[in-house]
Rosetta silent file (secondary structure, phi, psi, omega in degrees, C-alpha in Angstrom):
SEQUENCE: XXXXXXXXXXXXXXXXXXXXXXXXXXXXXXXXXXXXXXXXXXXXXXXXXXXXXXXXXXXXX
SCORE:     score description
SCORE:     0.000 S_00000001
   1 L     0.000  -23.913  171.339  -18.819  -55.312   39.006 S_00000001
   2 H   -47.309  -72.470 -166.798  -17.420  -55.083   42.494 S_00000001
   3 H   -48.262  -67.976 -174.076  -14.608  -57.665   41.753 S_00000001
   4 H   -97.432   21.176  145.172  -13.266  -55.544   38.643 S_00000001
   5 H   -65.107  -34.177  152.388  -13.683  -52.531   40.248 S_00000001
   6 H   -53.805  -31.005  162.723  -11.129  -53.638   42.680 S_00000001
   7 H   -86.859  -49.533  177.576   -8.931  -54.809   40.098 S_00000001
   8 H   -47.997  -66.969 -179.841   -9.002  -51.225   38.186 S_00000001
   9 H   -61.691  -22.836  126.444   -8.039  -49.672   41.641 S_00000001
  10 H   -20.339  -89.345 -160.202   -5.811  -52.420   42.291 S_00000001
  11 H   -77.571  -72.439 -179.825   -3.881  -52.787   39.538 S_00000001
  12 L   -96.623   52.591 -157.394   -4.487  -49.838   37.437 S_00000001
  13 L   -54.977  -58.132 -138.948   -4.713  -47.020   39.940 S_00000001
  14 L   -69.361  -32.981  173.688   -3.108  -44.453   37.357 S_00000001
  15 L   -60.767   53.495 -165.071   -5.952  -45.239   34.921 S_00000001
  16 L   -72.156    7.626  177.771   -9.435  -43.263   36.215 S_00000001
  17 E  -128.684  129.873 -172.702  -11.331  -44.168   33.393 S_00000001
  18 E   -52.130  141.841 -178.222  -13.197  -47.565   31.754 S_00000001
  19 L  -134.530  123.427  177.304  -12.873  -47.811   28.113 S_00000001
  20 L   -73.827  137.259 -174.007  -16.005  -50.620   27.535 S_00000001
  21 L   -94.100   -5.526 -164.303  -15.214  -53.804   25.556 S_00000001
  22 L  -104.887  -36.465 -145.493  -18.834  -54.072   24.549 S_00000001
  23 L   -80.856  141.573  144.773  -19.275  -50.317   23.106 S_00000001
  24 L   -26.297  157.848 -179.080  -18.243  -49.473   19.593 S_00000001
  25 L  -116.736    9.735  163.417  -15.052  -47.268   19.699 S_00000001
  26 L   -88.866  -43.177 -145.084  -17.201  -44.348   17.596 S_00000001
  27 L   -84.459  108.897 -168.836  -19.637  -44.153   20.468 S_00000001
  28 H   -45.477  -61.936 -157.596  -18.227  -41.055   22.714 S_00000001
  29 H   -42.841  -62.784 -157.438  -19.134  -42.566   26.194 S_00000001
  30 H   -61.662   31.294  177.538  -16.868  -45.789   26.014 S_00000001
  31 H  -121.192   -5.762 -173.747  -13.542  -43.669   26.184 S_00000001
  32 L  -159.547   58.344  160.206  -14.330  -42.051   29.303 S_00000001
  33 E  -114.036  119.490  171.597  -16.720  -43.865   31.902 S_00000001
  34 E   -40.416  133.180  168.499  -15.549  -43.018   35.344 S_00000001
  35 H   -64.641   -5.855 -172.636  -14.766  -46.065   37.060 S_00000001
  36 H   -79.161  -12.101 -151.847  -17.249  -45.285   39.720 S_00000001
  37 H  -104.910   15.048 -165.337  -20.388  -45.083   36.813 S_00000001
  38 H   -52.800  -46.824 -164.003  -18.805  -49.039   35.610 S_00000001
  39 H   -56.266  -82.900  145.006  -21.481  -50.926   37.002 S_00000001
  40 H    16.663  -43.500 -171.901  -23.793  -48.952   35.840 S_00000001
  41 H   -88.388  -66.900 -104.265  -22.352  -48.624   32.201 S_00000001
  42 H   -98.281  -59.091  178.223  -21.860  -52.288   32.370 S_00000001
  43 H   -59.813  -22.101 -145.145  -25.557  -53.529   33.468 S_00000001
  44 H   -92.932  -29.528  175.368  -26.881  -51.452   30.416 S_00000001
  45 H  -102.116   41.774  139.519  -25.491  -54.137   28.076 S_00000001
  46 L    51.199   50.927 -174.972  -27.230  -56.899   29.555 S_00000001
  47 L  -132.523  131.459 -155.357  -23.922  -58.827   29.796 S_00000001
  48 L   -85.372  -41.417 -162.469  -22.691  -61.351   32.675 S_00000001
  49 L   -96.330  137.030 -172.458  -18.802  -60.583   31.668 S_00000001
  50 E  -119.144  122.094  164.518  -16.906  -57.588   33.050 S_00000001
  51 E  -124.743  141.138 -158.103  -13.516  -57.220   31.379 S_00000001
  52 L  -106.361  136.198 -158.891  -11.071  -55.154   32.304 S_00000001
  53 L   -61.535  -10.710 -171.275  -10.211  -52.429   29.206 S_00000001
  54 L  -114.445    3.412 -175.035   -6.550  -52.227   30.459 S_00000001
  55 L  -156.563  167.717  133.279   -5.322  -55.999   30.893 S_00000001
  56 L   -20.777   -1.695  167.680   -6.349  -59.593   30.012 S_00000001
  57 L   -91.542  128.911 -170.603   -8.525  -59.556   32.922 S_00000001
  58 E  -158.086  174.295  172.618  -12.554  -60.411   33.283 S_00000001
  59 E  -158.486  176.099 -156.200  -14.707  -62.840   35.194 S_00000001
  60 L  -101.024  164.209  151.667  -18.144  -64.185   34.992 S_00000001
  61 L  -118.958    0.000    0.000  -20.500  -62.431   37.780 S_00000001
């Protein structure tokens, strides 16, 4: 999660929040987890790929 944390704050500075590619888009959380909580958010769905919600970007970890 390190790698696209560093790409949000890279790239998408203006952008402080995660919108989760895994989450439903009814489920309140995935429209507004602080990039700081990603990891966190991320590990809960037992998923090796982190993609990032604002570009064409992911890796494997």
């Amino acid at each position: 999660e390190d790698l696209l944390r560093c790409h949000l704050k890279a790239l998408h500075p203006d952008e402080p929040f995660f919108r989760c590619p895994h989450c439903s888009p009814t489920v309140q959380d995935s429209q507004s987890i602080p990039i700081d909580k990603l990891g966190v958010h991320l590990k809960m769905h037992d998923t090796r790929l982190y993609k990032c919600s604002h570009c064409n970007h992911h890796h494997y970890h």
